[in-house]
CSV table of C-alpha atoms in Angstrom, one decimal:
chain,number,residue,atom,x,y,z
A,1,MET,CA,0.0,0.1,0.1
A,2,CYS,CA,1.1,3.6,-0.9
A,3,GLN,CA,0.3,6.8,0.6
A,4,LEU,CA,-1.4,9.7,-1.1
A,5,LEU,CA,-1.4,13.4,-0.3
A,6,GLY,CA,-3.6,16.1,-2.1
A,7,MET,CA,-4.1,19.9,-1.8
A,8,ASN,CA,-6.9,22.1,-3.1
A,9,CYS,CA,-7.0,25.8,-2.4
A,10,ASN,CA,-8.6,28.8,-3.4
A,11,VAL,CA,-5.4,30.7,-3.7
A,12,PRO,CA,-2.1,29.5,-4.9
A,13,THR,CA,-0.4,28.0,-1.7
A,14,ASP,CA,2.8,26.1,-1.2
A,15,ILE,CA,2.8,22.6,0.3
A,16,VAL,CA,6.3,22.8,1.9
A,17,PHE,CA,4.8,22.1,5.4
A,18,SER,CA,2.5,19.0,4.5
A,19,PHE,CA,5.0,17.5,2.1
A,20,THR,CA,7.7,17.6,4.6
A,21,GLY,CA,5.8,15.6,7.0
A,22,PHE,CA,4.6,13.4,4.2
A,23,ALA,CA,8.1,12.8,2.6
A,24,HIS,CA,9.2,11.3,6.0
A,25,ARG,CA,6.9,8.4,5.5
A,26,GLY,CA,9.0,7.7,2.2
A,27,GLY,CA,11.6,5.6,4.0
A,28,ARG,CA,12.0,7.2,7.4
A,29,THR,CA,8.9,7.1,9.6
A,30,ASP,CA,7.2,4.3,7.3
A,31,THR,CA,8.1,1.8,4.7
A,32,HIS,CA,7.1,3.4,1.5
A,33,HIS,CA,10.5,3.4,-0.1
A,34,ASP,CA,9.8,2.4,-3.8
A,35,GLY,CA,9.7,5.8,-5.4
A,36,TRP,CA,7.7,9.0,-4.9
A,37,GLY,CA,6.4,11.7,-7.1
A,38,ILE,CA,4.4,15.0,-6.9
A,39,ALA,CA,2.5,17.1,-9.4
A,40,PHE,CA,1.7,21.0,-9.1
A,41,PHE,CA,-0.7,22.7,-11.2
A,42,GLU,CA,0.2,26.4,-12.1
A,43,GLY,CA,-2.7,27.5,-14.3
A,44,SER,CA,-3.3,25.0,-16.8
A,45,GLY,CA,0.5,23.9,-16.8
A,46,VAL,CA,1.9,21.0,-14.7
A,47,ARG,CA,5.1,20.6,-12.7
A,48,HIS,CA,5.6,17.0,-12.5
A,49,PHE,CA,8.5,15.3,-10.5
A,50,VAL,CA,9.0,11.6,-10.0
A,51,ASP,CA,11.9,9.8,-8.6
A,52,HIS,CA,12.3,5.9,-8.1
A,53,GLN,CA,14.5,6.8,-5.2
A,54,ALA,CA,12.9,6.8,-1.5
A,55,ALA,CA,11.5,10.4,-1.0
A,56,VAL,CA,13.7,10.7,2.1
A,57,ASP,CA,16.9,10.3,0.0
A,58,SER,CA,15.8,12.1,-3.0
A,59,PRO,CA,17.5,15.3,-3.9
A,60,ILE,CA,14.4,16.3,-5.9
A,61,ALA,CA,12.2,16.0,-2.8
A,62,GLU,CA,14.7,18.0,-0.8
A,63,LEU,CA,14.3,20.7,-3.5
A,64,ILE,CA,10.5,20.7,-3.1
A,65,LYS,CA,11.0,21.0,0.7
A,66,ARG,CA,13.0,24.1,0.2
A,67,TYR,CA,11.3,25.8,-2.8
A,68,PRO,CA,7.8,27.0,-2.2
A,69,ILE,CA,6.0,26.2,-5.5
A,70,LYS,CA,2.6,27.8,-5.2
A,71,SER,CA,-0.3,25.9,-6.5
A,72,THR,CA,-4.0,25.4,-6.3
A,73,ASN,CA,-4.2,21.7,-7.1
A,74,VAL,CA,-1.2,19.4,-5.9
A,75,ILE,CA,-1.2,15.7,-5.9
A,76,ALA,CA,1.8,13.5,-4.2
A,77,HIS,CA,2.3,9.9,-3.7
A,78,ILE,CA,4.9,7.8,-1.9
A,79,ARG,CA,5.3,4.1,-3.3
A,80,LYS,CA,5.4,0.8,-1.8
A,81,ALA,CA,5.3,-1.6,-4.9
A,82,THR,CA,2.7,-4.2,-4.9
A,83,GLN,CA,2.3,-4.5,-8.8
A,84,GLY,CA,5.1,-3.4,-11.3
A,85,GLN,CA,8.7,-3.2,-10.5
A,86,VAL,CA,10.5,-0.2,-9.1
A,87,ALA,CA,10.9,2.0,-12.0
A,88,LEU,CA,10.6,5.6,-13.0
A,89,GLU,CA,7.6,4.7,-15.4
A,90,ASN,CA,5.8,3.1,-12.5
A,91,CYS,CA,6.1,6.1,-10.3
A,92,HIS,CA,2.8,8.1,-9.5
A,93,PRO,CA,1.3,10.6,-10.2
A,94,PHE,CA,0.6,9.8,-13.8
A,95,VAL,CA,-0.2,12.6,-16.3
A,96,ARG,CA,-2.2,12.5,-19.4
A,97,GLU,CA,-3.9,15.2,-21.6
A,98,LEU,CA,-7.7,15.2,-22.4
A,99,TRP,CA,-9.9,17.9,-23.7
A,100,GLY,CA,-6.7,20.3,-23.8
A,101,ARG,CA,-6.2,19.9,-20.0
A,102,TYR,CA,-3.7,18.0,-18.3
A,103,TRP,CA,-5.2,15.4,-15.8
A,104,VAL,CA,-3.0,14.0,-12.8
A,105,PHE,CA,-3.7,10.7,-11.1
A,106,ALA,CA,-2.5,8.8,-8.1
A,107,HIS,CA,-3.8,5.7,-6.7
A,108,ASN,CA,-3.2,3.7,-3.3
A,109,GLY,CA,-4.4,0.3,-3.1
A,110,ASP,CA,-4.4,-2.9,-5.3
A,111,LEU,CA,-6.7,-4.2,-8.0
A,112,LYS,CA,-7.6,-7.8,-8.9
A,113,GLU,CA,-8.7,-9.2,-12.1
A,114,PHE,CA,-8.9,-5.7,-13.4
A,115,ALA,CA,-8.3,-6.0,-17.3
A,116,PRO,CA,-10.3,-3.6,-19.2
A,117,ILE,CA,-9.9,-3.4,-22.9
A,118,LEU,CA,-8.1,-0.4,-23.9
A,119,HIS,CA,-9.1,0.5,-27.6
A,120,GLY,CA,-8.6,4.2,-27.5
A,121,PRO,CA,-5.8,6.7,-27.5
A,122,PHE,CA,-4.7,6.1,-23.5
A,123,ARG,CA,-2.2,3.3,-23.1
A,124,PRO,CA,0.1,2.6,-20.0
A,125,VAL,CA,3.9,3.2,-20.3
A,126,GLY,CA,4.7,1.1,-17.3
A,127,ASN,CA,3.0,-2.0,-15.9
A,128,THR,CA,1.0,-1.0,-12.6
A,129,ASP,CA,-2.8,-1.5,-12.2
A,130,SER,CA,-2.8,2.2,-11.3
A,131,GLU,CA,-1.9,3.6,-14.5
A,132,LEU,CA,-4.0,1.1,-16.4
A,133,ALA,CA,-7.2,2.1,-14.2
A,134,PHE,CA,-6.1,5.9,-15.0
A,135,CYS,CA,-5.9,5.1,-18.7
A,136,TRP,CA,-9.4,3.4,-18.6
A,137,LEU,CA,-10.8,6.2,-16.6
A,138,MET,CA,-9.6,8.7,-19.4
A,139,GLN,CA,-10.9,6.5,-22.2
A,140,SER,CA,-14.3,6.2,-20.7
A,141,LEU,CA,-14.6,10.0,-20.0
A,142,ARG,CA,-13.6,10.6,-23.7
A,143,GLU,CA,-16.2,8.0,-24.9
A,144,GLU,CA,-19.0,9.3,-22.8
A,145,PHE,CA,-18.4,13.0,-23.6
A,146,GLY,CA,-16.4,13.2,-27.0
A,147,ASP,CA,-14.1,16.0,-27.6
A,148,THR,CA,-15.8,18.5,-25.3
A,149,ALA,CA,-15.4,18.8,-21.5
A,150,PRO,CA,-18.7,18.6,-19.7
A,151,ALA,CA,-19.8,20.7,-16.9
A,152,MET,CA,-19.0,19.6,-13.5
A,153,PRO,CA,-22.2,17.9,-12.4
A,154,ALA,CA,-22.1,15.7,-15.3
A,155,LEU,CA,-18.3,15.0,-15.0
A,156,ARG,CA,-18.8,14.4,-11.3
A,157,ALA,CA,-21.6,11.8,-11.9
A,158,ALA,CA,-19.7,10.0,-14.7
A,159,LEU,CA,-16.6,9.6,-12.4
A,160,GLU,CA,-18.6,8.3,-9.5
A,161,ARG,CA,-20.0,5.6,-11.7
A,162,LEU,CA,-16.5,4.9,-13.3
A,163,VAL,CA,-14.7,4.8,-10.1
A,164,ALA,CA,-17.4,2.4,-8.5
A,165,GLN,CA,-16.5,0.2,-11.3
A,166,VAL,CA,-13.0,0.0,-10.7
A,167,ALA,CA,-13.2,-0.2,-7.0
A,168,ALA,CA,-15.2,-3.3,-7.4
A,169,HIS,CA,-12.0,-5.0,-8.2
A,170,GLY,CA,-10.1,-4.1,-4.9
A,171,THR,CA,-8.8,-1.1,-3.0
A,172,PHE,CA,-9.1,2.2,-5.0
A,173,ASN,CA,-8.2,5.2,-2.8
A,174,MET,CA,-7.2,7.7,-5.6
A,175,MET,CA,-6.8,11.3,-6.4
A,176,LEU,CA,-7.6,12.8,-9.8
A,177,SER,CA,-7.4,16.5,-11.0
A,178,ASP,CA,-7.6,18.6,-14.1
A,179,GLY,CA,-6.3,21.7,-12.4
A,180,THR,CA,-9.7,23.2,-11.5
A,181,ALA,CA,-11.1,20.4,-9.0
A,182,LEU,CA,-9.5,17.6,-7.0
A,183,PHE,CA,-11.5,14.4,-7.1
A,184,THR,CA,-10.9,12.1,-4.2
A,185,HIS,CA,-12.2,8.6,-3.7
A,186,CYS,CA,-11.8,6.3,-0.6
A,187,SER,CA,-12.2,2.6,-0.6
A,188,THR,CA,-10.3,2.1,2.8
A,189,LYS,CA,-8.4,5.0,4.1
A,190,LEU,CA,-8.4,8.7,3.4
A,191,CYS,CA,-9.1,11.8,5.5
A,192,TYR,CA,-9.1,15.6,5.2
A,193,VAL,CA,-8.8,18.8,6.9
A,194,VAL,CA,-9.8,22.3,5.7
A,195,ARG,CA,-7.7,25.1,6.9
A,196,LYS,CA,-9.3,28.5,7.0
A,197,TYR,CA,-9.6,31.6,9.1
A,198,PRO,CA,-8.9,31.5,12.1
A,199,PHE,CA,-5.7,29.7,11.3
A,200,VAL,CA,-4.0,28.0,14.1
A,201,THR,CA,-0.6,26.4,14.7
A,202,ALA,CA,-0.3,22.9,13.5
A,203,CYS,CA,2.1,20.3,14.5
A,204,LEU,CA,3.5,17.5,12.3
A,205,SER,CA,3.1,13.9,13.4
A,206,ASP,CA,6.2,12.7,11.5
A,207,GLU,CA,8.7,15.3,12.4
A,208,ASP,CA,9.3,17.9,15.2
A,209,LEU,CA,7.9,20.9,13.1
A,210,SER,CA,5.1,23.3,13.6
A,211,VAL,CA,3.9,26.2,11.7
A,212,ASP,CA,1.6,29.1,12.7
A,213,PHE,CA,-0.7,29.3,9.7
A,214,SER,CA,-2.1,32.6,10.9
A,215,GLN,CA,1.4,34.4,10.0
A,216,VAL,CA,1.6,33.1,6.4
A,217,THR,CA,-2.2,33.3,5.2
A,218,THR,CA,-4.8,36.0,4.7
A,219,PRO,CA,-8.4,35.7,6.3
A,220,ASP,CA,-9.9,34.7,2.9
A,221,ASP,CA,-7.5,31.8,2.2
A,222,ARG,CA,-8.9,28.2,2.4
A,223,VAL,CA,-6.8,25.1,1.9
A,224,ALA,CA,-8.1,21.5,2.0
A,225,ILE,CA,-5.5,18.9,2.6
A,226,ILE,CA,-6.5,15.3,1.7
A,227,VAL,CA,-4.2,12.4,3.1
A,228,THR,CA,-4.0,8.8,3.7
A,229,GLU,CA,-3.4,9.3,7.5
A,230,PRO,CA,-3.4,12.6,9.4
A,231,LEU,CA,-0.3,14.6,9.1
A,232,THR,CA,-0.8,16.6,12.2
A,233,THR,CA,-1.6,15.9,15.9
A,234,ASN,CA,-3.7,18.9,16.7
A,235,GLU,CA,-6.1,19.4,13.9
A,236,ALA,CA,-9.6,17.7,13.5
A,237,TRP,CA,-9.4,15.4,10.4
A,238,THR,CA,-12.4,14.1,8.9
A,239,GLN,CA,-12.4,10.4,7.7
A,240,PHE,CA,-13.9,9.7,4.3
A,241,ALA,CA,-16.6,6.8,4.3
A,242,PRO,CA,-15.7,3.6,2.3
A,243,GLY,CA,-17.0,4.3,-1.3
A,244,GLU,CA,-17.2,7.9,-0.9
A,245,LEU,CA,-16.1,10.2,-3.7
A,246,ILE,CA,-15.5,13.9,-2.6
A,247,VAL,CA,-14.8,16.7,-5.2
A,248,PHE,CA,-12.8,19.7,-3.7
A,249,VAL,CA,-13.0,23.1,-5.4
A,250,ASP,CA,-11.6,26.4,-4.1
A,251,GLY,CA,-10.6,24.5,-0.8
A,252,LEU,CA,-13.9,23.1,0.0
A,253,PRO,CA,-15.5,19.8,-0.2
A,254,GLN,CA,-18.6,20.1,-2.8
B,12,MET,CA,13.7,32.3,-31.3
B,13,CYS,CA,14.6,29.7,-28.7
B,14,GLN,CA,17.6,27.4,-28.3
B,15,LEU,CA,17.5,23.7,-28.5
B,16,LEU,CA,19.8,21.1,-26.7
B,17,GLY,CA,19.4,17.4,-27.4
B,18,MET,CA,21.5,14.3,-26.2
B,19,ASN,CA,21.4,10.6,-27.5
B,20,CYS,CA,23.9,8.0,-26.3
B,21,ASN,CA,24.4,4.4,-26.2
B,22,VAL,CA,24.8,4.0,-22.4
B,23,PRO,CA,23.1,6.3,-19.8
B,24,THR,CA,25.1,9.6,-19.6
B,25,ASP,CA,24.6,12.7,-17.5
B,26,ILE,CA,24.2,16.1,-19.1
B,27,VAL,CA,25.5,18.2,-16.5
B,28,PHE,CA,28.4,19.6,-18.5
B,29,SER,CA,26.5,20.7,-21.8
B,30,PHE,CA,23.6,21.7,-19.8
B,31,THR,CA,25.6,24.2,-17.7
B,32,GLY,CA,26.8,26.0,-20.8
B,33,PHE,CA,23.3,25.9,-22.3
B,34,ALA,CA,21.5,27.2,-19.3
B,35,HIS,CA,23.7,30.3,-19.1
B,36,ARG,CA,22.1,31.2,-22.7
B,37,GLY,CA,18.7,31.5,-20.6
B,38,GLY,CA,19.4,35.1,-19.3
B,39,ARG,CA,23.0,35.5,-19.0
B,40,THR,CA,25.0,35.0,-22.2
B,41,ASP,CA,21.9,35.3,-24.4
B,42,THR,CA,18.4,36.8,-24.0
B,43,HIS,CA,16.4,33.5,-23.8
B,44,HIS,CA,14.7,34.3,-20.5
B,45,ASP,CA,11.1,33.4,-20.9
B,46,GLY,CA,11.3,30.0,-19.4
B,47,TRP,CA,13.1,26.7,-20.0
B,48,GLY,CA,12.5,23.0,-19.7
B,49,ILE,CA,14.3,19.7,-19.9
B,50,ALA,CA,13.0,15.9,-20.2
B,51,PHE,CA,15.2,13.0,-19.6
B,52,PHE,CA,14.3,9.4,-20.6
B,53,GLU,CA,14.9,6.7,-17.9
B,54,GLY,CA,13.9,3.5,-19.5
B,55,SER,CA,10.4,4.3,-20.7
B,56,GLY,CA,9.8,6.6,-17.9
B,57,VAL,CA,10.4,10.5,-18.2
B,58,ARG,CA,11.7,13.1,-15.8
B,59,HIS,CA,10.2,16.5,-17.0
B,60,PHE,CA,11.2,19.8,-15.6
B,61,VAL,CA,9.7,23.0,-16.7
B,62,ASP,CA,9.9,26.5,-15.4
B,63,HIS,CA,8.8,29.8,-16.5
B,64,GLN,CA,11.7,31.6,-14.7
B,65,ALA,CA,14.9,32.3,-16.6
B,66,ALA,CA,17.1,29.2,-16.6
B,67,VAL,CA,19.8,31.1,-15.0
B,68,ASP,CA,17.8,32.0,-12.0
B,69,SER,CA,15.8,28.7,-11.7
B,70,PRO,CA,16.5,26.7,-8.5
B,71,ILE,CA,15.4,23.5,-10.6
B,72,ALA,CA,18.0,24.3,-13.3
B,73,GLU,CA,20.4,24.5,-10.5
B,74,LEU,CA,19.5,21.2,-9.1
B,75,ILE,CA,20.0,19.7,-12.6
B,76,LYS,CA,23.2,21.1,-12.9
B,77,ARG,CA,24.3,19.5,-9.8
B,78,TYR,CA,22.5,16.3,-9.6
B,79,PRO,CA,23.9,13.8,-12.5
B,80,ILE,CA,20.7,12.4,-13.8
B,81,LYS,CA,21.7,9.7,-16.4
B,82,SER,CA,19.7,9.2,-19.5
B,83,THR,CA,20.2,8.1,-23.1
B,84,ASN,CA,17.8,10.6,-24.4
B,85,VAL,CA,17.5,14.3,-23.3
B,86,ILE,CA,15.8,17.3,-24.9
B,87,ALA,CA,16.1,20.8,-23.4
B,88,HIS,CA,14.8,24.2,-24.5
B,89,ILE,CA,15.2,27.7,-23.4
B,90,ARG,CA,12.6,30.2,-24.5
B,91,LYS,CA,12.1,33.6,-26.0
B,92,ALA,CA,8.6,34.0,-26.3
B,93,THR,CA,7.4,34.7,-29.9
B,94,GLN,CA,3.9,33.3,-29.8
B,95,GLY,CA,2.0,32.4,-26.5
B,96,GLN,CA,2.6,34.4,-23.3
B,97,VAL,CA,5.2,33.6,-20.6
B,98,ALA,CA,3.4,30.8,-18.7
B,99,LEU,CA,4.3,27.3,-17.4
B,100,GLU,CA,1.9,25.6,-19.9
B,101,ASN,CA,3.8,27.1,-22.8
B,102,CYS,CA,7.4,25.9,-21.6
B,103,HIS,CA,8.7,23.3,-23.8
B,104,PRO,CA,9.5,20.4,-23.9
B,105,PHE,CA,5.9,19.0,-24.1
B,106,VAL,CA,5.1,15.4,-23.3
B,107,ARG,CA,2.4,13.2,-24.8
B,108,GLU,CA,1.8,9.4,-24.8
B,109,LEU,CA,1.2,7.4,-27.9
B,110,TRP,CA,1.3,3.8,-28.3
B,111,GLY,CA,2.3,3.2,-24.8
B,112,ARG,CA,5.3,5.5,-25.1
B,113,TYR,CA,5.9,8.9,-23.9
B,114,TRP,CA,7.0,11.3,-26.6
B,115,VAL,CA,8.9,14.4,-25.9
B,116,PHE,CA,8.9,17.5,-28.1
B,117,ALA,CA,10.6,20.9,-28.5
B,118,HIS,CA,10.8,23.4,-31.1
B,119,ASN,CA,12.8,26.5,-32.2
B,120,GLY,CA,11.4,28.8,-34.6
B,121,ASP,CA,8.0,30.5,-35.6
B,122,LEU,CA,5.2,29.1,-37.7
B,123,LYS,CA,2.8,31.3,-39.9
B,124,GLU,CA,-0.8,30.7,-40.9
B,125,PHE,CA,-0.4,27.2,-39.5
B,126,ALA,CA,-3.8,25.9,-38.4
B,127,PRO,CA,-4.3,22.4,-38.8
B,128,ILE,CA,-7.6,20.6,-37.9
B,129,LEU,CA,-7.2,18.6,-34.7
B,130,HIS,CA,-10.1,16.1,-34.6
B,131,GLY,CA,-8.3,13.3,-32.7
B,132,PRO,CA,-7.2,12.9,-29.0
B,133,PHE,CA,-4.2,15.4,-29.0
B,134,ARG,CA,-5.1,19.0,-28.1
B,135,PRO,CA,-2.7,21.8,-26.9
B,136,VAL,CA,-2.9,22.9,-23.4
B,137,GLY,CA,-1.3,26.3,-23.9
B,138,ASN,CA,-1.3,28.5,-26.9
B,139,THR,CA,1.9,28.2,-28.8
B,140,ASP,CA,2.5,27.4,-32.6
B,141,SER,CA,5.0,24.7,-31.1
B,142,GLU,CA,2.7,22.5,-29.1
B,143,LEU,CA,-0.2,22.8,-31.7
B,144,ALA,CA,2.6,21.4,-34.3
B,145,PHE,CA,3.4,18.5,-31.8
B,146,CYS,CA,-0.2,17.6,-31.3
B,147,TRP,CA,-0.7,17.5,-35.1
B,148,LEU,CA,2.5,15.4,-35.5
B,149,MET,CA,1.0,13.0,-32.8
B,150,GLN,CA,-2.4,12.9,-34.4
B,151,SER,CA,-1.0,12.2,-37.9
B,152,LEU,CA,1.2,9.5,-36.7
B,153,ARG,CA,-1.9,7.7,-34.9
B,154,GLU,CA,-4.0,8.3,-38.2
B,155,GLU,CA,-1.3,6.6,-40.3
B,156,PHE,CA,-0.3,3.8,-38.1
B,157,GLY,CA,-3.3,3.1,-36.0
B,158,ASP,CA,-2.8,1.6,-32.5
B,159,THR,CA,0.6,-0.1,-33.1
B,160,ALA,CA,4.0,1.7,-33.4
B,161,PRO,CA,5.5,0.9,-36.7
B,162,ALA,CA,9.1,0.0,-37.3
B,163,MET,CA,11.9,2.6,-37.6
B,164,PRO,CA,12.1,3.0,-41.4
B,165,ALA,CA,8.4,3.5,-41.6
B,166,LEU,CA,8.2,5.8,-38.6
B,167,ARG,CA,11.1,7.9,-40.3
B,168,ALA,CA,9.5,8.0,-43.6
B,169,ALA,CA,6.3,9.5,-42.2
B,170,LEU,CA,8.0,11.8,-40.0
B,171,GLU,CA,10.3,13.3,-42.9
B,172,ARG,CA,7.0,13.9,-44.7
B,173,LEU,CA,5.0,15.3,-41.8
B,174,VAL,CA,7.8,17.6,-40.5
B,175,ALA,CA,8.3,19.0,-44.0
B,176,GLN,CA,4.6,19.9,-44.1
B,177,VAL,CA,5.0,21.9,-40.9
B,178,ALA,CA,8.3,23.3,-42.0
B,179,ALA,CA,6.6,24.8,-45.1
B,180,HIS,CA,4.7,27.3,-42.6
B,181,GLY,CA,8.0,28.8,-41.2
B,182,THR,CA,11.1,28.0,-39.2
B,183,PHE,CA,10.8,24.4,-37.7
B,184,ASN,CA,13.9,23.4,-36.0
B,185,MET,CA,12.9,20.7,-33.6
B,186,MET,CA,13.6,17.8,-31.5
B,187,LEU,CA,11.4,14.7,-30.8
B,188,SER,CA,12.1,11.5,-28.8
B,189,ASP,CA,10.1,8.4,-27.8
B,190,GLY,CA,13.1,7.2,-25.8
B,191,THR,CA,14.5,5.0,-28.2
B,192,ALA,CA,15.6,7.4,-30.8
B,193,LEU,CA,16.1,11.4,-31.0
B,194,PHE,CA,14.7,12.9,-34.1
B,195,THR,CA,16.1,16.2,-35.1
B,196,HIS,CA,15.0,18.6,-37.9
B,197,CYS,CA,16.8,21.8,-39.0
B,198,SER,CA,15.3,24.5,-40.9
B,199,THR,CA,17.6,27.2,-40.2
B,200,LYS,CA,20.1,26.4,-37.4
B,201,LEU,CA,21.2,23.1,-35.7
B,202,CYS,CA,24.6,21.2,-35.3
B,203,TYR,CA,25.7,18.2,-33.5
B,204,VAL,CA,29.0,16.5,-32.3
B,205,VAL,CA,29.4,13.0,-31.5
B,206,ARG,CA,31.8,12.3,-28.6
B,207,LYS,CA,33.4,8.8,-28.6
B,208,TYR,CA,36.8,7.2,-28.0
B,209,PRO,CA,39.5,8.8,-27.9
B,210,PHE,CA,37.6,11.2,-25.8
B,211,VAL,CA,39.3,14.7,-25.3
B,212,THR,CA,38.9,17.8,-23.0
B,213,ALA,CA,36.1,20.0,-24.1
B,214,CYS,CA,35.9,23.7,-23.2
B,215,LEU,CA,32.3,25.5,-22.9
B,216,SER,CA,31.9,28.5,-25.0
B,217,ASP,CA,29.6,30.2,-22.5
B,218,GLU,CA,31.4,29.6,-19.3
B,219,ASP,CA,34.9,29.1,-18.2
B,220,LEU,CA,34.6,25.3,-17.7
B,221,SER,CA,36.3,22.3,-19.3
B,222,VAL,CA,35.9,18.5,-18.7
B,223,ASP,CA,38.2,15.7,-19.8
B,224,PHE,CA,35.7,13.3,-20.9
B,225,SER,CA,38.5,10.5,-21.2
B,226,GLN,CA,38.2,10.6,-17.3
B,227,VAL,CA,34.4,9.8,-17.2
B,228,THR,CA,33.8,7.6,-19.9
B,229,THR,CA,34.8,3.9,-21.0
B,230,PRO,CA,36.1,3.4,-24.7
B,231,ASP,CA,32.7,2.0,-25.7
B,232,ASP,CA,30.6,5.0,-24.8
B,233,ARG,CA,29.3,7.3,-27.5
B,234,VAL,CA,27.3,10.4,-27.0
B,235,ALA,CA,25.8,12.6,-29.5
B,236,ILE,CA,25.1,16.3,-28.5
B,237,ILE,CA,22.8,18.3,-30.7
B,238,VAL,CA,22.3,21.9,-30.2
B,239,THR,CA,21.3,25.4,-31.9
B,240,GLU,CA,24.8,26.9,-31.5
B,241,PRO,CA,27.9,25.1,-30.8
B,242,LEU,CA,28.6,24.9,-27.0
B,243,THR,CA,32.3,24.1,-27.0
B,244,THR,CA,35.3,26.1,-28.8
B,245,ASN,CA,37.4,23.1,-29.4
B,246,GLU,CA,35.2,20.4,-31.0
B,247,ALA,CA,34.3,19.9,-34.6
B,248,TRP,CA,30.5,20.6,-34.8
B,249,THR,CA,28.7,19.4,-38.0
B,250,GLN,CA,26.1,21.9,-39.2
B,251,PHE,CA,22.7,20.5,-40.4
B,252,ALA,CA,21.6,21.3,-43.9
B,253,PRO,CA,18.3,23.4,-44.3
B,254,GLY,CA,15.5,20.8,-44.5
B,255,GLU,CA,17.5,18.0,-43.1
B,256,LEU,CA,16.1,15.3,-40.6
B,257,ILE,CA,18.6,13.2,-38.7
B,258,VAL,CA,17.7,10.3,-36.5
B,259,PHE,CA,20.1,9.7,-33.6
B,260,VAL,CA,20.0,6.1,-32.1
B,261,ASP,CA,22.7,4.8,-29.7
B,262,GLY,CA,24.7,8.0,-30.1
B,263,LEU,CA,25.2,7.9,-33.8
B,264,PRO,CA,23.3,9.8,-36.8
B,265,GLN,CA,21.7,7.1,-38.7
């Protein structure tokens, strides 16, 4: 099993604090040492970093902890290989383009007897069940809506239906974003917190580090953090229900 | 006009030396300060770094100069905006997936009255003529060969024909790689050198730096460097002819 971290905000925000705690699970406070990755949307562009080294040893992870890239949608993943060897092409998140937007996807879990027929333009490059599921989701969305992106209610309804079909094959905790919304689905384990005014001091579980968000935010800021296991010891994390899909837009669950 | 740098080798090689000189053209020794990017193939996976800061100021470029990522196919680009605003989504190289492989593309030049109809799955995310040309190349290859990658002779012949159609609209110096070969086309300015045994000491044009490649290579290594303008003062660079497409495989022009 791997671990997921997502962020969705109403103003571009850096993820340095949360990523610092999360990256420690990649080989130090946990056993997720088979690679890691993170993708940041900036406008419609994406910065995508993957590394098959453990996050705790990776010079690229070190850069991200020091360099505050500001983004409204971020997806990060640390990997413990269950299917597919340890290789760069198997590191999440994966990126594809659909409807002139980049889509970023990461998965935690394991799928059994999941072998959809891919007859469209989306094919896995690596050999994980996760990338296969992502390609099938992209193919299915394109089949359903053609060459034009649908409005949010139709997109959400389609994803709820499609994600449930994948989740019937095993554990499918996942995060998906097109840069405007963060779609999150829980099979077994996912939780979130919304940081908003009045901001408090948060203390990381995985490292002796705290930050007073009131010093680095404005009263209008709103930041949702979604993660496999709570990152902080003094915030009220909301657990997802099994089978629940939550869409975050502008830092709020919809 | 932008600048391009490509590397194709028979064994994974780091590009630190050549990138160091090239990155200086991004805002120091030249005026290419509207962003930059680089993509490295590692097996079938890709590391993709883009930044809309000048390469000379970018902490990510700094990381790449210090961290020797080894790759057999690399494409880098520094941008001086001619079409499309300065934004992350307009930074080259661009990446798409076709036939279960990643394809990486970068372009130097300017296209006029180039407005192909995109009716397939590849759409630009940004608003450059370059990404549009890349999407059209991907769409055209998929139309011609369907869902199965062709053998190299057929692929090369198709690309020669398609690239000539784009180049009829202006300047189309470009680099394209699927991780197995580096396809390079010159409209106006491109040159290459093949570094092989016996290796010599090379001196950068853009910085007071030299490296004795005989100390860091084996006699079997072969590295082709392809670039807009020669990077070193003491190597014999071969100029491309206008309209020439050269495919590099295992460090050799084919």
